[in-house]
Amino acid sequence: MISIFQHICITISKFLVMSFLGLFAFLSSAAHAETRVTTNDNKAIDASASATRGLLFEIKSGKNVAYLFGSIHIAKADFYPMSPKVEAAYSQADTVAIEADTSDAQAVQAMMPKLSYAAPDKLENHITPTTWNSMKSVFGPATEQMQGFKPFVVTSALAMQVGMQMGYDPKQGIDLHFINRAKTDKKSLVELESLDFQASILGGLSDEDGDALLSSTIESLKNREFFRDLTSIEMAWKAADADGIAKLFVEAANKDAASKKMMKLLMDDRNEGMVTKINSMMTSGKKLFVVVGAGHLAGEKSVVDLLKKQGLEVKQIR
């Protein structure tokens, strides 16, 4: 019989969260504002009902226009419907681009070996005794249920468990919402990466990096820093504060050398590949709505920053 923790680990492997600091963001109503967004066929999108919730950007390259939306990977049913400006940006698109199609059951099954250990190998063999003992001191007998999974899956599952206890649900994630809608609306759905690509990165962490990530996560749970970070992210996301989110990620990366290395691997390096594909699709004239984790859109070396450096016009829609 599968344990609750194992179920969460399997769930998190389906919804690969690219930063445990970016797992949760909380949506609230925003003040009313009036804005009109112009599409690449010069028809105005009526988006005047309320201010944008979350990070929404317009990208222009010559006559081509695309929209870029920062997702959160775990949410509640009452996060919907999306704010009118986001809905308008989605509606004008013929192509929806996402990080990876988490609804693809075959792809999920295929990536599992990269995120787990084949018996008799186990997690304990790949982390330090100090980290293993710290896990046991916090989780007791439940620690044994984590043995079959690699460090990133365990840290993400721990974070997701906190969110689920607060009433959040990965099935309500914004990525999945737009994946399902694109399929229903018969829009073209394009992956900027793939589940296999992501699993290769996350499952391929060195023992040293995996240990550092796991140790840091456990410590942040013990001293409740994790909960404070979530509150800060909530406030920044509610306010559509890209600078605030960028600051949080910079602070997280600068905690120590291991955190900086992890942020580069999981965020900066991947942003370059995403930008290349976005550019290519825009050049081909697609009416594009791009959904990626909000952490990819804020600060230096973000998708937004890289697009600007390549000469595209990018502005946030509030």
PDB file of C-alpha atoms in Angstrom:
ATOM      1  CA  MET A   1       0.000   0.000   0.000  1.00  0.00           C
ATOM      2  CA  ILE A   2       1.436   3.370  -1.012  1.00  0.00           C
ATOM      3  CA  SER A   3       2.183   5.770   1.833  1.00  0.00           C
ATOM      4  CA  ILE A   4       0.957   9.365   1.942  1.00  0.00           C
ATOM      5  CA  PHE A   5       4.498  10.642   1.584  1.00  0.00           C
ATOM      6  CA  GLN A   6       5.188   8.392  -1.380  1.00  0.00           C
ATOM      7  CA  HIS A   7       2.004   9.670  -3.000  1.00  0.00           C
ATOM      8  CA  ILE A   8       3.212  13.241  -2.526  1.00  0.00           C
ATOM      9  CA  CYS A   9       6.631  12.383  -3.968  1.00  0.00           C
ATOM     10  CA  ILE A  10       5.026  10.868  -7.052  1.00  0.00           C
ATOM     11  CA  THR A  11       2.740  13.879  -7.348  1.00  0.00           C
ATOM     12  CA  ILE A  12       5.629  16.317  -7.149  1.00  0.00           C
ATOM     13  CA  SER A  13       7.441  14.420  -9.879  1.00  0.00           C
ATOM     14  CA  LYS A  14       4.478  15.173 -12.138  1.00  0.00           C
ATOM     15  CA  PHE A  15       4.563  18.853 -11.291  1.00  0.00           C
ATOM     16  CA  LEU A  16       8.278  19.609 -11.369  1.00  0.00           C
ATOM     17  CA  VAL A  17       8.698  22.777  -9.371  1.00  0.00           C
ATOM     18  CA  MET A  18      11.814  24.624 -10.417  1.00  0.00           C
ATOM     19  CA  SER A  19      12.512  26.286  -7.104  1.00  0.00           C
ATOM     20  CA  PHE A  20      11.179  25.318  -3.710  1.00  0.00           C
ATOM     21  CA  LEU A  21      11.001  29.039  -2.915  1.00  0.00           C
ATOM     22  CA  GLY A  22       8.714  29.441  -5.896  1.00  0.00           C
ATOM     23  CA  LEU A  23       6.316  26.646  -5.015  1.00  0.00           C
ATOM     24  CA  PHE A  24       3.569  28.780  -3.576  1.00  0.00           C
ATOM     25  CA  ALA A  25       2.235  32.186  -4.395  1.00  0.00           C
ATOM     26  CA  PHE A  26      -1.113  33.418  -3.316  1.00  0.00           C
ATOM     27  CA  LEU A  27      -3.592  35.322  -5.429  1.00  0.00           C
ATOM     28  CA  SER A  28      -5.966  38.034  -4.257  1.00  0.00           C
ATOM     29  CA  SER A  29      -8.261  40.606  -5.826  1.00  0.00           C
ATOM     30  CA  ALA A  30      -6.468  43.725  -7.034  1.00  0.00           C
ATOM     31  CA  ALA A  31      -7.587  47.311  -7.455  1.00  0.00           C
ATOM     32  CA  HIS A  32      -9.510  48.131 -10.603  1.00  0.00           C
ATOM     33  CA  ALA A  33      -7.544  49.700 -13.411  1.00  0.00           C
ATOM     34  CA  GLU A  34      -8.074  50.411 -17.084  1.00  0.00           C
ATOM     35  CA  THR A  35      -5.691  49.079 -19.715  1.00  0.00           C
ATOM     36  CA  ARG A  36      -5.878  48.152 -23.374  1.00  0.00           C
ATOM     37  CA  VAL A  37      -3.481  45.628 -24.853  1.00  0.00           C
ATOM     38  CA  THR A  38      -2.813  45.609 -28.583  1.00  0.00           C
ATOM     39  CA  THR A  39      -2.404  42.329 -30.444  1.00  0.00           C
ATOM     40  CA  ASN A  40      -0.256  41.771 -33.519  1.00  0.00           C
ATOM     41  CA  ASP A  41      -3.264  42.142 -35.782  1.00  0.00           C
ATOM     42  CA  ASN A  42      -3.905  45.630 -34.303  1.00  0.00           C
ATOM     43  CA  LYS A  43      -7.159  44.630 -32.601  1.00  0.00           C
ATOM     44  CA  ALA A  44      -7.446  45.936 -29.054  1.00  0.00           C
ATOM     45  CA  ILE A  45      -8.027  43.460 -26.251  1.00  0.00           C
ATOM     46  CA  ASP A  46     -10.536  44.721 -23.720  1.00  0.00           C
ATOM     47  CA  ALA A  47      -8.840  44.203 -20.367  1.00  0.00           C
ATOM     48  CA  SER A  48     -10.321  46.934 -18.226  1.00  0.00           C
ATOM     49  CA  ALA A  49     -12.170  45.042 -15.516  1.00  0.00           C
ATOM     50  CA  SER A  50      -9.368  44.763 -12.962  1.00  0.00           C
ATOM     51  CA  ALA A  51      -5.652  45.053 -12.416  1.00  0.00           C
ATOM     52  CA  THR A  52      -3.499  42.104 -13.357  1.00  0.00           C
ATOM     53  CA  ARG A  53      -2.950  39.427 -10.738  1.00  0.00           C
ATOM     54  CA  GLY A  54       0.499  37.942 -11.147  1.00  0.00           C
ATOM     55  CA  LEU A  55       3.280  38.754 -13.586  1.00  0.00           C
ATOM     56  CA  LEU A  56       2.076  39.396 -17.143  1.00  0.00           C
ATOM     57  CA  PHE A  57       4.360  40.825 -19.834  1.00  0.00           C
ATOM     58  CA  GLU A  58       3.899  41.920 -23.417  1.00  0.00           C
ATOM     59  CA  ILE A  59       6.780  41.135 -25.792  1.00  0.00           C
ATOM     60  CA  LYS A  60       7.215  42.964 -29.103  1.00  0.00           C
ATOM     61  CA  SER A  61       9.602  42.064 -31.897  1.00  0.00           C
ATOM     62  CA  GLY A  62       8.867  44.220 -34.907  1.00  0.00           C
ATOM     63  CA  LYS A  63       5.207  43.625 -35.726  1.00  0.00           C
ATOM     64  CA  ASN A  64       5.098  40.397 -33.742  1.00  0.00           C
ATOM     65  CA  VAL A  65       3.572  40.413 -30.253  1.00  0.00           C
ATOM     66  CA  ALA A  66       3.528  37.704 -27.593  1.00  0.00           C
ATOM     67  CA  TYR A  67       2.423  37.496 -23.969  1.00  0.00           C
ATOM     68  CA  LEU A  68       4.368  36.012 -21.100  1.00  0.00           C
ATOM     69  CA  PHE A  69       2.717  34.964 -17.833  1.00  0.00           C
ATOM     70  CA  GLY A  70       4.372  33.926 -14.573  1.00  0.00           C
ATOM     71  CA  SER A  71       2.827  30.752 -13.216  1.00  0.00           C
ATOM     72  CA  ILE A  72       2.558  29.289  -9.766  1.00  0.00           C
ATOM     73  CA  HIS A  73       2.618  25.510  -9.646  1.00  0.00           C
ATOM     74  CA  ILE A  74       0.190  24.882  -6.800  1.00  0.00           C
ATOM     75  CA  ALA A  75      -3.002  26.808  -6.160  1.00  0.00           C
ATOM     76  CA  LYS A  76      -6.641  26.719  -5.045  1.00  0.00           C
ATOM     77  CA  ALA A  77      -9.884  26.583  -6.988  1.00  0.00           C
ATOM     78  CA  ASP A  78     -10.681  30.138  -5.956  1.00  0.00           C
ATOM     79  CA  PHE A  79      -7.632  31.394  -7.849  1.00  0.00           C
ATOM     80  CA  TYR A  80      -9.885  31.182 -10.892  1.00  0.00           C
ATOM     81  CA  PRO A  81     -10.951  32.730 -13.134  1.00  0.00           C
ATOM     82  CA  MET A  82      -7.727  34.475 -14.059  1.00  0.00           C
ATOM     83  CA  SER A  83      -7.792  38.276 -14.114  1.00  0.00           C
ATOM     84  CA  PRO A  84      -9.262  39.755 -17.319  1.00  0.00           C
ATOM     85  CA  LYS A  85      -5.928  40.920 -18.758  1.00  0.00           C
ATOM     86  CA  VAL A  86      -4.491  37.410 -18.462  1.00  0.00           C
ATOM     87  CA  GLU A  87      -7.646  35.963 -20.011  1.00  0.00           C
ATOM     88  CA  ALA A  88      -7.389  38.447 -22.871  1.00  0.00           C
ATOM     89  CA  ALA A  89      -3.762  37.568 -23.520  1.00  0.00           C
ATOM     90  CA  TYR A  90      -4.623  33.863 -23.561  1.00  0.00           C
ATOM     91  CA  SER A  91      -7.670  34.314 -25.795  1.00  0.00           C
ATOM     92  CA  GLN A  92      -5.770  36.061 -28.591  1.00  0.00           C
ATOM     93  CA  ALA A  93      -3.206  33.254 -28.820  1.00  0.00           C
ATOM     94  CA  ASP A  94      -3.160  30.402 -31.298  1.00  0.00           C
ATOM     95  CA  THR A  95      -0.178  28.819 -29.514  1.00  0.00           C
ATOM     96  CA  VAL A  96       0.363  28.195 -25.802  1.00  0.00           C
ATOM     97  CA  ALA A  97       3.962  27.536 -24.729  1.00  0.00           C
ATOM     98  CA  ILE A  98       4.684  25.920 -21.372  1.00  0.00           C
ATOM     99  CA  GLU A  99       7.789  24.562 -19.649  1.00  0.00           C
ATOM    100  CA  ALA A 100       6.658  20.954 -19.972  1.00  0.00           C
ATOM    101  CA  ASP A 101       3.395  19.068 -20.464  1.00  0.00           C
ATOM    102  CA  THR A 102       2.715  17.651 -17.012  1.00  0.00           C
ATOM    103  CA  SER A 103      -0.506  16.057 -18.263  1.00  0.00           C
ATOM    104  CA  ASP A 104       1.430  13.621 -20.476  1.00  0.00           C
ATOM    105  CA  ALA A 105       1.107  10.340 -18.544  1.00  0.00           C
ATOM    106  CA  GLN A 106       3.616   8.472 -20.706  1.00  0.00           C
ATOM    107  CA  ALA A 107       6.245  11.170 -20.257  1.00  0.00           C
ATOM    108  CA  VAL A 108       5.659  11.166 -16.499  1.00  0.00           C
ATOM    109  CA  GLN A 109       6.143   7.405 -16.349  1.00  0.00           C
ATOM    110  CA  ALA A 110       9.269   7.571 -18.481  1.00  0.00           C
ATOM    111  CA  MET A 111      10.988  10.151 -16.284  1.00  0.00           C
ATOM    112  CA  MET A 112      10.483   8.339 -12.960  1.00  0.00           C
ATOM    113  CA  PRO A 113      13.751   6.345 -13.084  1.00  0.00           C
ATOM    114  CA  LYS A 114      15.694   9.615 -13.275  1.00  0.00           C
ATOM    115  CA  LEU A 115      14.075  10.868 -10.073  1.00  0.00           C
ATOM    116  CA  SER A 116      14.376   7.748  -7.965  1.00  0.00           C
ATOM    117  CA  TYR A 117      16.916   5.160  -6.840  1.00  0.00           C
ATOM    118  CA  ALA A 118      16.809   1.567  -8.020  1.00  0.00           C
ATOM    119  CA  ALA A 119      16.909  -0.860  -5.094  1.00  0.00           C
ATOM    120  CA  PRO A 120      19.020  -1.693  -3.244  1.00  0.00           C
ATOM    121  CA  ASP A 121      20.373   1.850  -3.708  1.00  0.00           C
ATOM    122  CA  LYS A 122      18.700   4.494  -1.571  1.00  0.00           C
ATOM    123  CA  LEU A 123      18.766   8.141  -0.509  1.00  0.00           C
ATOM    124  CA  GLU A 124      20.793   7.448   2.633  1.00  0.00           C
ATOM    125  CA  ASN A 125      23.717   6.338   0.483  1.00  0.00           C
ATOM    126  CA  HIS A 126      23.914   9.719  -1.252  1.00  0.00           C
ATOM    127  CA  ILE A 127      23.728  12.230   1.599  1.00  0.00           C
ATOM    128  CA  THR A 128      25.897  12.844   4.630  1.00  0.00           C
ATOM    129  CA  PRO A 129      25.186  11.134   7.969  1.00  0.00           C
ATOM    130  CA  THR A 130      24.541  14.587   9.420  1.00  0.00           C
ATOM    131  CA  THR A 131      21.782  15.316   6.911  1.00  0.00           C
ATOM    132  CA  TRP A 132      20.296  11.853   7.283  1.00  0.00           C
ATOM    133  CA  ASN A 133      20.226  12.176  11.072  1.00  0.00           C
ATOM    134  CA  SER A 134      18.674  15.625  10.754  1.00  0.00           C
ATOM    135  CA  MET A 135      15.934  14.130   8.588  1.00  0.00           C
ATOM    136  CA  LYS A 136      15.285  11.402  11.153  1.00  0.00           C
ATOM    137  CA  SER A 137      15.130  13.923  13.985  1.00  0.00           C
ATOM    138  CA  VAL A 138      12.452  15.880  12.131  1.00  0.00           C
ATOM    139  CA  PHE A 139      10.438  13.166  10.390  1.00  0.00           C
ATOM    140  CA  GLY A 140      11.033  10.095  12.559  1.00  0.00           C
ATOM    141  CA  PRO A 141       9.944   6.754  11.051  1.00  0.00           C
ATOM    142  CA  ALA A 142       8.522   8.552   8.000  1.00  0.00           C
ATOM    143  CA  THR A 143      12.113   9.141   6.877  1.00  0.00           C
ATOM    144  CA  GLU A 144      12.257   5.572   5.586  1.00  0.00           C
ATOM    145  CA  GLN A 145       9.457   6.374   3.140  1.00  0.00           C
ATOM    146  CA  MET A 146      11.800   8.864   1.457  1.00  0.00           C
ATOM    147  CA  GLN A 147      14.583   6.378   0.743  1.00  0.00           C
ATOM    148  CA  GLY A 148      13.563   5.628  -2.825  1.00  0.00           C
ATOM    149  CA  PHE A 149      13.587   9.244  -4.037  1.00  0.00           C
ATOM    150  CA  LYS A 150      16.369  11.620  -4.994  1.00  0.00           C
ATOM    151  CA  PRO A 151      16.985  14.777  -2.922  1.00  0.00           C
ATOM    152  CA  PHE A 152      15.186  17.293  -5.141  1.00  0.00           C
ATOM    153  CA  VAL A 153      12.023  15.194  -5.165  1.00  0.00           C
ATOM    154  CA  VAL A 154      12.148  14.862  -1.377  1.00  0.00           C
ATOM    155  CA  THR A 155      12.682  18.586  -0.780  1.00  0.00           C
ATOM    156  CA  SER A 156       9.900  19.493  -3.192  1.00  0.00           C
ATOM    157  CA  ALA A 157       7.558  16.936  -1.666  1.00  0.00           C
ATOM    158  CA  LEU A 158       8.215  18.330   1.811  1.00  0.00           C
ATOM    159  CA  ALA A 159       7.428  21.823   0.561  1.00  0.00           C
ATOM    160  CA  MET A 160       4.319  20.629  -1.247  1.00  0.00           C
ATOM    161  CA  GLN A 161       3.134  18.835   1.870  1.00  0.00           C
ATOM    162  CA  VAL A 162       3.202  22.159   3.706  1.00  0.00           C
ATOM    163  CA  GLY A 163       1.141  23.717   0.928  1.00  0.00           C
ATOM    164  CA  MET A 164      -1.366  20.876   0.883  1.00  0.00           C
ATOM    165  CA  GLN A 165      -1.836  21.208   4.631  1.00  0.00           C
ATOM    166  CA  MET A 166      -2.698  24.858   3.951  1.00  0.00           C
ATOM    167  CA  GLY A 167      -5.322  23.805   1.412  1.00  0.00           C
ATOM    168  CA  TYR A 168      -3.341  24.167  -1.824  1.00  0.00           C
ATOM    169  CA  ASP A 169      -3.521  21.600  -4.577  1.00  0.00           C
ATOM    170  CA  PRO A 170      -1.111  20.817  -7.453  1.00  0.00           C
ATOM    171  CA  LYS A 171      -4.118  19.925  -9.588  1.00  0.00           C
ATOM    172  CA  GLN A 172      -5.110  23.584  -9.407  1.00  0.00           C
ATOM    173  CA  GLY A 173      -1.694  24.755 -10.614  1.00  0.00           C
ATOM    174  CA  ILE A 174      -1.750  27.518 -13.210  1.00  0.00           C
ATOM    175  CA  ASP A 175       0.496  25.607 -15.610  1.00  0.00           C
ATOM    176  CA  LEU A 176      -1.878  22.674 -15.650  1.00  0.00           C
ATOM    177  CA  HIS A 177      -4.869  24.994 -15.954  1.00  0.00           C
ATOM    178  CA  PHE A 178      -3.576  26.453 -19.207  1.00  0.00           C
ATOM    179  CA  ILE A 179      -2.338  23.099 -20.507  1.00  0.00           C
ATOM    180  CA  ASN A 180      -5.843  21.680 -20.143  1.00  0.00           C
ATOM    181  CA  ARG A 181      -7.486  24.776 -21.599  1.00  0.00           C
ATOM    182  CA  ALA A 182      -5.175  24.822 -24.610  1.00  0.00           C
ATOM    183  CA  LYS A 183      -6.073  21.216 -25.378  1.00  0.00           C
ATOM    184  CA  THR A 184      -9.787  21.865 -24.927  1.00  0.00           C
ATOM    185  CA  ASP A 185      -9.653  25.015 -27.051  1.00  0.00           C
ATOM    186  CA  LYS A 186      -7.580  23.199 -29.686  1.00  0.00           C
ATOM    187  CA  LYS A 187      -4.743  25.674 -29.478  1.00  0.00           C
ATOM    188  CA  SER A 188      -1.272  24.477 -30.376  1.00  0.00           C
ATOM    189  CA  LEU A 189       0.565  23.402 -27.196  1.00  0.00           C
ATOM    190  CA  VAL A 190       4.358  23.694 -27.311  1.00  0.00           C
ATOM    191  CA  GLU A 191       6.924  22.680 -24.699  1.00  0.00           C
ATOM    192  CA  LEU A 192       9.840  25.034 -24.098  1.00  0.00           C
ATOM    193  CA  GLU A 193      11.597  22.126 -22.433  1.00  0.00           C
ATOM    194  CA  SER A 194      10.201  18.655 -21.622  1.00  0.00           C
ATOM    195  CA  LEU A 195       9.624  16.488 -18.576  1.00  0.00           C
ATOM    196  CA  ASP A 196      12.570  14.321 -19.586  1.00  0.00           C
ATOM    197  CA  PHE A 197      14.844  17.365 -19.838  1.00  0.00           C
ATOM    198  CA  GLN A 198      13.747  18.624 -16.427  1.00  0.00           C
ATOM    199  CA  ALA A 199      14.075  15.207 -14.830  1.00  0.00           C
ATOM    200  CA  SER A 200      17.611  14.922 -16.198  1.00  0.00           C
ATOM    201  CA  ILE A 201      18.568  18.156 -14.463  1.00  0.00           C
ATOM    202  CA  LEU A 202      16.790  17.486 -11.187  1.00  0.00           C
ATOM    203  CA  GLY A 203      17.715  13.818 -10.985  1.00  0.00           C
ATOM    204  CA  GLY A 204      21.275  14.495 -12.094  1.00  0.00           C
ATOM    205  CA  LEU A 205      22.334  16.643  -9.155  1.00  0.00           C
ATOM    206  CA  SER A 206      25.625  15.565  -7.635  1.00  0.00           C
ATOM    207  CA  ASP A 207      25.502  13.998  -4.181  1.00  0.00           C
ATOM    208  CA  GLU A 208      27.089  17.157  -2.794  1.00  0.00           C
ATOM    209  CA  ASP A 209      24.484  19.444  -4.362  1.00  0.00           C
ATOM    210  CA  GLY A 210      21.610  17.166  -3.423  1.00  0.00           C
ATOM    211  CA  ASP A 211      22.804  17.003   0.170  1.00  0.00           C
ATOM    212  CA  ALA A 212      23.155  20.793   0.368  1.00  0.00           C
ATOM    213  CA  LEU A 213      19.656  21.299  -1.030  1.00  0.00           C
ATOM    214  CA  LEU A 214      18.091  18.793   1.341  1.00  0.00           C
ATOM    215  CA  SER A 215      19.978  20.074   4.367  1.00  0.00           C
ATOM    216  CA  SER A 216      19.013  23.676   3.612  1.00  0.00           C
ATOM    217  CA  THR A 217      15.349  22.771   3.161  1.00  0.00           C
ATOM    218  CA  ILE A 218      15.186  20.861   6.439  1.00  0.00           C
ATOM    219  CA  GLU A 219      16.825  23.743   8.276  1.00  0.00           C
ATOM    220  CA  SER A 220      14.400  26.261   6.769  1.00  0.00           C
ATOM    221  CA  LEU A 221      11.486  24.114   7.909  1.00  0.00           C
ATOM    222  CA  LYS A 222      12.910  23.746  11.407  1.00  0.00           C
ATOM    223  CA  ASN A 223      13.517  27.462  11.938  1.00  0.00           C
ATOM    224  CA  ARG A 224      10.319  28.438  10.084  1.00  0.00           C
ATOM    225  CA  GLU A 225      12.269  30.552   7.603  1.00  0.00           C
ATOM    226  CA  PHE A 226      10.468  28.627   4.878  1.00  0.00           C
ATOM    227  CA  PHE A 227       7.108  29.914   6.075  1.00  0.00           C
ATOM    228  CA  ARG A 228       8.388  33.500   6.258  1.00  0.00           C
ATOM    229  CA  ASP A 229       9.698  33.210   2.717  1.00  0.00           C
ATOM    230  CA  LEU A 230       6.315  31.992   1.500  1.00  0.00           C
ATOM    231  CA  THR A 231       4.614  34.976   3.111  1.00  0.00           C
ATOM    232  CA  SER A 232       7.031  37.348   1.381  1.00  0.00           C
ATOM    233  CA  ILE A 233       6.448  35.683  -1.981  1.00  0.00           C
ATOM    234  CA  GLU A 234       2.702  35.886  -1.397  1.00  0.00           C
ATOM    235  CA  MET A 235       2.830  39.606  -0.838  1.00  0.00           C
ATOM    236  CA  ALA A 236       5.051  40.252  -3.861  1.00  0.00           C
ATOM    237  CA  TRP A 237       2.938  38.100  -6.166  1.00  0.00           C
ATOM    238  CA  LYS A 238      -0.316  39.679  -5.036  1.00  0.00           C
ATOM    239  CA  ALA A 239       1.123  43.072  -5.860  1.00  0.00           C
ATOM    240  CA  ALA A 240       2.479  41.925  -9.262  1.00  0.00           C
ATOM    241  CA  ASP A 241       5.812  43.093  -7.860  1.00  0.00           C
ATOM    242  CA  ALA A 242       8.449  41.690 -10.223  1.00  0.00           C
ATOM    243  CA  ASP A 243      11.222  43.582  -8.439  1.00  0.00           C
ATOM    244  CA  GLY A 244      10.095  42.173  -5.099  1.00  0.00           C
ATOM    245  CA  ILE A 245      10.117  38.609  -6.405  1.00  0.00           C
ATOM    246  CA  ALA A 246      13.533  39.173  -7.977  1.00  0.00           C
ATOM    247  CA  LYS A 247      14.875  40.403  -4.636  1.00  0.00           C
ATOM    248  CA  LEU A 248      13.600  37.288  -2.874  1.00  0.00           C
ATOM    249  CA  PHE A 249      15.308  35.002  -5.371  1.00  0.00           C
ATOM    250  CA  VAL A 250      18.568  36.967  -5.184  1.00  0.00           C
ATOM    251  CA  GLU A 251      18.533  36.733  -1.398  1.00  0.00           C
ATOM    252  CA  ALA A 252      17.880  33.003  -1.612  1.00  0.00           C
ATOM    253  CA  ALA A 253      20.739  32.509  -4.064  1.00  0.00           C
ATOM    254  CA  ASN A 254      23.160  34.535  -1.974  1.00  0.00           C
ATOM    255  CA  LYS A 255      22.684  32.550   1.221  1.00  0.00           C
ATOM    256  CA  ASP A 256      25.740  30.451   0.408  1.00  0.00           C
ATOM    257  CA  ALA A 257      27.792  29.052  -2.470  1.00  0.00           C
ATOM    258  CA  ALA A 258      25.601  25.949  -2.772  1.00  0.00           C
ATOM    259  CA  SER A 259      22.427  28.062  -3.059  1.00  0.00           C
ATOM    260  CA  LYS A 260      24.015  30.256  -5.711  1.00  0.00           C
ATOM    261  CA  LYS A 261      25.069  27.211  -7.712  1.00  0.00           C
ATOM    262  CA  MET A 262      21.591  25.693  -7.421  1.00  0.00           C
ATOM    263  CA  MET A 263      19.874  28.886  -8.549  1.00  0.00           C
ATOM    264  CA  LYS A 264      22.127  29.077 -11.599  1.00  0.00           C
ATOM    265  CA  LEU A 265      21.417  25.463 -12.504  1.00  0.00           C
ATOM    266  CA  LEU A 266      17.671  25.513 -11.942  1.00  0.00           C
ATOM    267  CA  MET A 267      16.897  29.030 -13.139  1.00  0.00           C
ATOM    268  CA  ASP A 268      19.546  31.020 -15.038  1.00  0.00           C
ATOM    269  CA  ASP A 269      20.844  28.245 -17.281  1.00  0.00           C
ATOM    270  CA  ARG A 270      17.366  27.141 -18.298  1.00  0.00           C
ATOM    271  CA  ASN A 271      16.195  30.673 -19.045  1.00  0.00           C
ATOM    272  CA  GLU A 272      18.579  30.906 -22.009  1.00  0.00           C
ATOM    273  CA  GLY A 273      17.009  27.883 -23.699  1.00  0.00           C
ATOM    274  CA  MET A 274      13.500  29.199 -23.093  1.00  0.00           C
ATOM    275  CA  VAL A 275      14.348  32.563 -24.637  1.00  0.00           C
ATOM    276  CA  THR A 276      15.779  30.899 -27.751  1.00  0.00           C
ATOM    277  CA  LYS A 277      12.520  29.005 -28.332  1.00  0.00           C
ATOM    278  CA  ILE A 278      10.327  32.026 -27.594  1.00  0.00           C
ATOM    279  CA  ASN A 279      12.316  34.074 -30.104  1.00  0.00           C
ATOM    280  CA  SER A 280      12.003  31.358 -32.724  1.00  0.00           C
ATOM    281  CA  MET A 281       8.235  31.088 -32.330  1.00  0.00           C
ATOM    282  CA  MET A 282       7.779  34.851 -32.443  1.00  0.00           C
ATOM    283  CA  THR A 283       9.825  35.050 -35.635  1.00  0.00           C
ATOM    284  CA  SER A 284       7.533  32.473 -37.219  1.00  0.00           C
ATOM    285  CA  GLY A 285       4.559  34.763 -36.549  1.00  0.00           C
ATOM    286  CA  LYS A 286       2.719  32.659 -33.964  1.00  0.00           C
ATOM    287  CA  LYS A 287       0.237  34.418 -31.684  1.00  0.00           C
ATOM    288  CA  LEU A 288       1.913  33.281 -28.527  1.00  0.00           C
ATOM    289  CA  PHE A 289       0.908  32.970 -24.862  1.00  0.00           C
ATOM    290  CA  VAL A 290       3.822  31.710 -22.762  1.00  0.00           C
ATOM    291  CA  VAL A 291       3.384  30.285 -19.248  1.00  0.00           C
ATOM    292  CA  VAL A 292       6.486  29.683 -17.114  1.00  0.00           C
ATOM    293  CA  GLY A 293       7.227  29.768 -13.400  1.00  0.00           C
ATOM    294  CA  ALA A 294       7.113  33.322 -12.025  1.00  0.00           C
ATOM    295  CA  GLY A 295      10.692  32.999 -10.773  1.00  0.00           C
ATOM    296  CA  HIS A 296      11.872  32.807 -14.378  1.00  0.00           C
ATOM    297  CA  LEU A 297      10.509  36.282 -15.131  1.00  0.00           C
ATOM    298  CA  ALA A 298      12.068  38.458 -12.451  1.00  0.00           C
ATOM    299  CA  GLY A 299      15.502  39.973 -12.092  1.00  0.00           C
ATOM    300  CA  GLU A 300      18.855  39.739 -13.846  1.00  0.00           C
ATOM    301  CA  LYS A 301      19.307  36.793 -16.234  1.00  0.00           C
ATOM    302  CA  SER A 302      15.556  36.126 -16.163  1.00  0.00           C
ATOM    303  CA  VAL A 303      13.606  35.388 -19.334  1.00  0.00           C
ATOM    304  CA  VAL A 304      12.428  39.011 -19.350  1.00  0.00           C
ATOM    305  CA  ASP A 305      15.962  40.354 -18.875  1.00  0.00           C
ATOM    306  CA  LEU A 306      17.408  38.136 -21.623  1.00  0.00           C
ATOM    307  CA  LEU A 307      14.668  39.096 -24.079  1.00  0.00           C
ATOM    308  CA  LYS A 308      15.378  42.782 -23.462  1.00  0.00           C
ATOM    309  CA  LYS A 309      19.120  42.249 -23.938  1.00  0.00           C
ATOM    310  CA  GLN A 310      18.362  40.651 -27.306  1.00  0.00           C
ATOM    311  CA  GLY A 311      16.625  43.831 -28.422  1.00  0.00           C
ATOM    312  CA  LEU A 312      12.988  42.887 -27.893  1.00  0.00           C
ATOM    313  CA  GLU A 313      10.583  45.329 -26.267  1.00  0.00           C
ATOM    314  CA  VAL A 314       9.199  43.863 -23.058  1.00  0.00           C
ATOM    315  CA  LYS A 315       6.822  45.638 -20.697  1.00  0.00           C
ATOM    316  CA  GLN A 316       4.819  44.468 -17.715  1.00  0.00           C
ATOM    317  CA  ILE A 317       1.032  44.729 -17.959  1.00  0.00           C
ATOM    318  CA  ARG A 318      -0.481  45.707 -14.631  1.00  0.00           C
TER     319      ARG A 318
END
